[in-house]
Amino acid sequence: MATDTAMAAPPTDEYWERIYRWGPWVLLAVGTILSLASANLLMTPAERVSALVLVGAAVCWERWWWRRDKDAVYFTGRTVLAFVLTWLNPFFAFYAFIGYFDAERLLPERWMRVGLLSTAVTMAGSQSGGLPPSGLTMWIAFGALFVINSSIVMMMLRISAREETLTQERIDAIAELERTNHRLEQALSENEALHAQLVLRAREAGIDDERRRLAAEIHDTLAQGLTGIVTQLQAAQNTVDPVVAGGHVERAAALARRSLSEARRSVQNLLPQALEHGTLDEVLGRVVKMWEADSGVAAVFTVTGTVEPLHDDIGATLLRITEEALANVSRHAGAGRVGVTVSYMEDEVSVDVRDDGCGFDPSAGSVRGFGLRGMQSRAARVAGEVTVESERGAGTAVSVRVPLVRVGAAE
């Protein structure tokens, strides 16, 4: 019910419009009635006639401005009529009283105080017993009442100005809040779009990273395994000794089985099978021996420092890079001797693969193919780095260094 009543009530501005429109009429009527009732006591016959004429003039003045936009001319004419009527009978001050309400609305700012003080003069004259005051006592009373009326008017004017300022500040604050909310909504909308883009890019980056991982794993398992199988089968085909040929075929079959197993595990992103049953140095020792047997190149494996169990990702990275480096020696170096060294240091672990093969010139752009790029990419994923040193006729050295992350340290 309270809500319905509030919604049905007209706005405050509409109330004031009614006061501005009907107030002068009502107050003129009240002043006229009270003046008629007191005419015999306060007015001479000539003053009564003058008052009737002036009341008629006031009615005509109000009627003239009824359908027009009231302004300073209207306020001035009404104030003069009210002053003269109050001079004839103090009760006509009711008609002047409306000036307190609409002076601020009808007068320019520089004349507003003049209009209010003029109204205060009329009201003080009525309150002191009529204009002009008779005797010193009445003049003193008139002056005191004028000061009181003026003070009240000026105080109310300051209060009104302050209220207007506060109201304007509230309006400005609300407008600024609306603008801020609008900007916030825009920012939220942009953030949602940006978040969607970031999610999409992260998904695409994840897909690309997975593709690169699978490509590297396939290269390190299937490609190397197939290369070894082809080498063993060619060796079997080129020998006339059935026993030797059978050995090559058996090694080819073993390579095929191991490559198939590693390929399956790579697709499932599992730890290389060899690392599940030994430390990195043990696994690399076996890898070097198998490579020596398959390639026919003498290989020496060395471990320095205190051996420590490594985190799975670190061990897998070093194993794959070493396997790729050895595969490159088999394919390109034409080496007669290879050395593989695993070094455990205080805060990092490294693997160095050195050969005495033909070498190449790194600055001449000879470092091509997926192998070396794959090594560098693998090392970068675990914050490591791969360096390649080589010179034509002086062999090649591949060194990979990664942080020493122990088992459980990254969990």
XYZ file of C-alpha atoms in Angstrom:
411
model
C 0.000 0.000 0.000
C 2.800 2.414 0.879
C 4.422 1.743 -2.468
C 1.167 2.344 -4.330
C 0.632 5.628 -2.478
C 4.155 6.803 -3.215
C 3.752 5.925 -6.875
C 0.406 7.729 -7.047
C 1.731 10.917 -5.414
C 2.649 13.708 -7.831
C 6.274 14.831 -8.013
C 7.553 17.576 -5.693
C 7.982 19.957 -8.618
C 4.277 19.604 -9.356
C 3.406 20.681 -5.783
C 5.563 23.765 -6.125
C 4.012 24.578 -9.479
C 0.605 24.572 -7.777
C 1.892 26.865 -5.057
C 3.404 29.261 -7.598
C 0.182 29.301 -9.617
C -2.481 29.430 -6.877
C -0.537 30.899 -3.950
C -0.870 34.580 -4.960
C -4.624 34.169 -5.494
C -5.186 32.427 -2.173
C -3.045 34.874 -0.185
C -4.634 37.893 -1.922
C -8.068 36.528 -1.003
C -7.007 35.924 2.622
C -5.540 39.446 2.905
C -8.643 40.999 1.310
C -11.053 39.177 3.649
C -9.090 40.108 6.781
C -8.720 43.704 5.557
C -12.474 43.979 4.947
C -13.141 42.613 8.426
C -10.839 45.211 9.974
C -11.576 48.075 7.584
C -13.672 50.094 10.037
C -10.895 49.917 12.627
C -7.823 50.429 10.490
C -8.882 52.321 7.354
C -10.500 55.579 6.438
C -13.250 55.678 3.783
C -10.773 57.021 1.251
C -8.318 54.222 2.064
C -11.098 51.663 1.648
C -11.860 52.946 -1.819
C -8.170 52.968 -2.689
C -7.781 49.432 -1.346
C -10.719 48.202 -3.467
C -9.176 49.792 -6.550
C -5.778 48.262 -5.787
C -7.321 44.834 -5.092
C -9.003 45.054 -8.496
C -5.666 46.020 -10.017
C -4.022 43.047 -8.286
C -6.711 40.706 -9.625
C -6.191 42.052 -13.136
C -2.407 41.713 -12.743
C -2.697 38.094 -11.672
C -5.215 37.384 -14.417
C -2.892 38.905 -17.030
C -0.041 36.652 -16.015
C -2.170 33.510 -15.523
C -1.363 31.948 -18.898
C 2.045 33.583 -19.299
C 5.515 32.735 -18.040
C 5.989 34.875 -14.963
C 9.221 36.841 -14.663
C 10.872 39.771 -12.865
C 8.260 42.235 -14.249
C 5.464 40.201 -12.705
C 7.332 39.943 -9.379
C 8.040 43.687 -9.294
C 4.417 44.673 -10.053
C 3.050 42.284 -7.461
C 5.550 43.453 -4.815
C 4.609 47.126 -5.392
C 0.870 46.343 -5.199
C 1.388 44.302 -2.015
C 3.465 47.086 -0.432
C 0.849 49.765 -1.182
C -2.012 47.534 0.001
C -0.104 46.766 3.217
C 0.389 50.533 3.663
C -3.410 50.821 3.598
C -4.074 47.736 5.778
C -1.420 45.514 7.447
C -3.408 42.357 6.679
C -2.637 42.732 2.973
C 0.893 41.571 3.893
C -0.405 38.048 3.272
C -0.303 38.902 -0.439
C 3.332 39.976 -0.122
C 4.304 36.789 1.717
C 4.432 34.732 -1.506
C 7.503 36.749 -2.491
C 9.579 34.693 -0.081
C 8.863 31.600 -2.165
C 9.218 32.670 -5.783
C 11.865 35.457 -5.684
C 14.613 32.931 -6.386
C 12.577 31.502 -9.230
C 11.480 34.725 -10.935
C 14.370 37.139 -10.399
C 17.908 37.165 -11.813
C 20.515 36.166 -9.264
C 21.855 39.676 -8.777
C 18.314 41.030 -8.022
C 17.102 38.103 -5.963
C 18.286 39.524 -2.605
C 16.727 42.902 -3.446
C 13.403 41.217 -4.051
C 13.617 39.249 -0.801
C 14.562 42.365 1.204
C 11.652 44.271 -0.383
C 9.315 41.533 0.763
C 10.905 41.671 4.227
C 10.193 45.446 4.377
C 6.513 44.839 3.650
C 6.298 41.996 6.182
C 8.128 43.998 8.901
C 5.781 46.983 8.316
C 2.743 44.723 8.758
C 4.148 43.015 11.836
C 5.030 46.373 13.476
C 1.450 47.635 13.201
C 1.301 49.074 9.707
C 3.116 51.492 7.414
C 4.374 54.049 8.029
C 5.326 53.333 11.674
C 3.909 55.911 14.074
C 6.325 57.083 16.689
C 9.850 56.161 17.701
C 8.815 52.929 19.373
C 7.101 51.665 16.222
C 10.109 52.625 14.108
C 12.367 50.660 16.440
C 9.988 47.708 16.274
C 9.882 48.013 12.481
C 13.691 48.049 12.267
C 14.046 45.049 14.588
C 11.403 43.100 12.681
C 13.058 43.995 9.379
C 16.408 42.709 10.657
C 14.801 39.516 11.915
C 12.919 38.931 8.670
C 15.984 39.713 6.583
C 18.189 37.431 8.677
C 15.719 34.587 8.400
C 15.407 35.123 4.656
C 19.170 35.229 4.113
C 19.684 32.171 6.309
C 17.024 30.251 4.383
C 18.599 31.444 1.155
C 21.991 30.071 2.193
C 20.390 26.810 3.289
C 18.581 26.611 -0.039
C 21.803 27.318 -1.930
C 23.605 24.678 0.086
C 20.841 22.173 -0.570
C 21.007 22.953 -4.263
C 24.761 22.466 -4.208
C 24.419 19.156 -2.403
C 21.663 18.112 -4.764
C 23.802 18.992 -7.760
C 26.739 17.137 -6.253
C 24.521 14.099 -5.757
C 23.306 14.384 -9.346
C 26.890 14.691 -10.569
C 27.959 11.770 -8.377
C 25.123 9.631 -9.697
C 25.996 10.604 -13.257
C 29.662 9.802 -12.648
C 28.670 6.510 -11.032
C 26.546 5.658 -14.054
C 29.454 6.510 -16.355
C 31.782 4.423 -14.176
C 29.327 1.522 -14.224
C 29.076 1.845 -17.986
C 32.856 1.806 -18.332
C 33.015 -1.132 -15.913
C 30.448 -3.030 -17.955
C 32.477 -2.310 -21.085
C 35.660 -3.437 -19.319
C 33.956 -6.617 -18.102
C 32.682 -7.292 -21.604
C 36.158 -6.709 -23.027
C 37.664 -8.916 -20.302
C 35.223 -11.688 -21.142
C 36.199 -11.446 -24.800
C 39.884 -11.338 -23.856
C 39.441 -14.306 -21.535
C 37.789 -16.252 -24.337
C 40.677 -15.370 -26.649
C 43.234 -16.382 -24.020
C 41.456 -19.681 -23.435
C 41.393 -20.302 -27.174
C 45.064 -19.412 -27.549
C 46.008 -21.539 -24.546
C 44.113 -24.439 -26.068
C 45.834 -23.884 -29.403
C 49.216 -23.567 -27.652
C 48.536 -26.801 -25.789
C 47.636 -28.526 -29.023
C 50.770 -27.204 -30.725
C 52.922 -28.236 -27.770
C 51.420 -31.705 -27.811
C 52.036 -31.954 -31.551
C 55.674 -30.973 -31.053
C 56.024 -33.461 -28.207
C 54.571 -36.265 -30.299
C 56.754 -35.279 -33.264
C 59.846 -35.358 -31.049
C 58.836 -38.662 -29.480
C 58.147 -40.209 -32.878
C 61.483 -38.971 -34.120
C 63.273 -40.307 -31.030
C 61.530 -43.683 -31.061
C 60.113 -44.721 -34.415
C 62.605 -42.853 -36.607
C 65.648 -43.990 -34.659
C 64.257 -47.486 -34.262
C 63.485 -47.799 -37.963
C 66.952 -46.511 -38.810
C 68.496 -49.168 -36.603
C 66.247 -51.856 -38.054
C 67.177 -50.862 -41.611
C 70.869 -50.906 -40.673
C 70.633 -54.383 -39.160
C 68.605 -55.761 -42.070
C 71.060 -54.307 -44.573
C 73.916 -55.862 -42.618
C 72.101 -59.216 -42.635
C 71.499 -58.920 -46.362
C 75.132 -58.112 -47.070
C 76.650 -61.041 -45.100
C 76.985 -64.591 -46.346
C 77.388 -66.119 -42.883
C 73.964 -67.379 -41.751
C 74.889 -67.074 -38.068
C 75.966 -63.467 -38.417
C 72.931 -62.691 -40.549
C 70.678 -64.307 -37.932
C 72.240 -62.106 -35.249
C 71.483 -59.003 -37.296
C 67.884 -60.138 -37.813
C 67.440 -60.826 -34.107
C 68.755 -57.362 -33.255
C 66.423 -55.858 -35.866
C 63.483 -57.696 -34.298
C 64.493 -56.515 -30.813
C 64.764 -52.949 -32.081
C 61.325 -53.210 -33.663
C 59.779 -54.493 -30.420
C 61.509 -51.809 -28.347
C 60.547 -49.053 -30.788
C 56.938 -50.201 -30.827
C 56.833 -50.231 -27.029
C 58.427 -46.773 -26.809
C 56.062 -45.374 -29.427
C 53.047 -46.582 -27.469
C 54.415 -45.111 -24.267
C 55.236 -41.808 -25.993
C 51.671 -41.449 -27.257
C 50.469 -42.049 -23.693
C 53.067 -39.505 -22.422
C 54.618 -42.029 -20.068
C 58.180 -42.271 -18.759
C 60.564 -44.136 -21.096
C 60.441 -47.795 -20.110
C 64.175 -48.028 -19.437
C 64.027 -45.313 -16.736
C 61.411 -47.204 -14.739
C 63.994 -49.801 -13.742
C 67.195 -47.805 -13.270
C 68.872 -44.461 -12.756
C 69.930 -42.258 -15.641
C 73.579 -43.338 -15.578
C 72.584 -47.019 -15.562
C 70.191 -46.564 -18.464
C 72.645 -44.480 -20.479
C 75.355 -47.092 -19.876
C 73.137 -49.750 -21.447
C 72.122 -47.410 -24.302
C 75.797 -46.708 -25.114
C 76.642 -50.403 -25.118
C 73.722 -51.263 -27.394
C 74.611 -48.381 -29.706
C 78.229 -49.578 -29.809
C 77.093 -53.069 -30.729
C 74.658 -51.821 -33.382
C 76.946 -49.227 -34.977
C 80.290 -50.961 -34.615
C 81.845 -47.729 -33.340
C 83.884 -47.843 -30.141
C 82.103 -45.983 -27.345
C 83.258 -45.039 -23.848
C 80.742 -44.143 -21.118
C 81.841 -42.105 -18.079
C 80.030 -40.826 -14.959
C 81.388 -37.968 -12.809
C 80.083 -36.514 -9.584
C 77.694 -38.004 -7.028
C 74.931 -39.952 -8.738
C 71.447 -38.815 -7.651
C 67.950 -39.948 -8.666
C 66.442 -37.362 -10.984
C 62.945 -36.153 -11.591
C 61.224 -38.116 -14.354
C 61.073 -35.208 -16.825
C 64.771 -34.434 -16.358
C 65.821 -38.050 -16.822
C 63.599 -38.548 -19.865
C 64.907 -35.352 -21.478
C 68.571 -36.317 -21.038
C 67.924 -39.865 -22.276
C 66.136 -38.743 -25.450
C 68.735 -36.090 -26.258
C 71.586 -38.596 -25.779
C 69.852 -41.134 -28.004
C 69.374 -38.477 -30.694
C 73.012 -37.370 -30.455
C 74.217 -40.970 -30.867
C 71.834 -41.476 -33.792
C 73.314 -38.377 -35.472
C 76.816 -39.795 -34.992
C 75.731 -43.033 -36.693
C 74.123 -41.236 -39.629
C 76.510 -38.359 -40.293
C 79.811 -38.414 -38.386
C 81.709 -41.408 -39.804
C 83.400 -41.549 -36.383
C 85.778 -44.192 -35.099
C 85.348 -43.393 -31.432
C 82.638 -41.802 -29.261
C 82.693 -40.677 -25.657
C 79.564 -40.124 -23.533
C 79.958 -38.431 -20.148
C 77.264 -37.839 -17.490
C 78.222 -35.178 -14.941
C 76.330 -34.626 -11.684
C 77.059 -31.153 -10.291
C 75.703 -29.163 -7.365
C 72.800 -27.555 -9.189
C 72.767 -29.108 -12.635
C 73.382 -32.315 -14.528
C 74.888 -32.549 -17.989
C 75.483 -35.117 -20.708
C 78.304 -34.641 -23.239
C 78.541 -36.691 -26.447
C 81.844 -36.306 -28.322
C 83.015 -38.030 -31.501
C 86.106 -37.919 -33.693
C 84.147 -37.884 -36.937
C 84.152 -35.562 -39.932
C 82.515 -32.669 -38.110
C 80.888 -29.680 -39.794
C 80.844 -25.888 -39.750
C 77.931 -24.649 -37.538
C 78.284 -21.078 -38.828
C 77.815 -22.237 -42.414
C 74.239 -23.290 -41.740
C 74.928 -26.990 -41.729
C 72.910 -27.546 -38.560
C 69.722 -28.747 -40.157
C 67.076 -31.332 -39.634
C 64.655 -32.081 -36.859
C 67.235 -33.784 -34.630
C 69.186 -30.797 -33.317
C 66.108 -28.595 -33.172
C 64.325 -31.338 -31.282
C 67.188 -31.531 -28.765
C 67.035 -27.791 -28.155
C 63.247 -27.842 -27.843
C 63.335 -30.720 -25.366
C 65.983 -29.019 -23.227
C 64.094 -25.716 -23.254
C 60.989 -27.416 -21.810
C 62.931 -28.235 -18.638
C 64.844 -24.898 -18.532
C 67.970 -26.472 -20.020
C 70.118 -25.737 -23.043
C 71.963 -27.620 -25.754
C 75.257 -26.439 -27.198
C 76.940 -27.883 -30.303
C 80.655 -27.446 -31.032
C 82.107 -28.789 -34.246
C 84.796 -28.187 -36.833
C 85.348 -29.873 -40.154
C 87.697 -32.811 -39.709
C 87.856 -32.356 -35.909
C 84.712 -34.096 -34.735
C 81.624 -32.834 -32.906
C 80.666 -32.264 -29.279
C 77.039 -32.054 -28.173
C 76.449 -30.897 -24.614
C 73.134 -30.651 -22.808
C 72.786 -29.011 -19.380
C 69.628 -28.984 -17.309
C 68.824 -27.982 -13.722
C 69.332 -30.754 -11.159
C 65.746 -31.437 -10.091
C 65.716 -34.338 -7.665
C 62.941 -36.858 -7.245
C 59.983 -35.246 -5.403
C 61.330 -31.682 -5.747
C 58.762 -30.681 -8.377
C 55.822 -32.393 -6.764
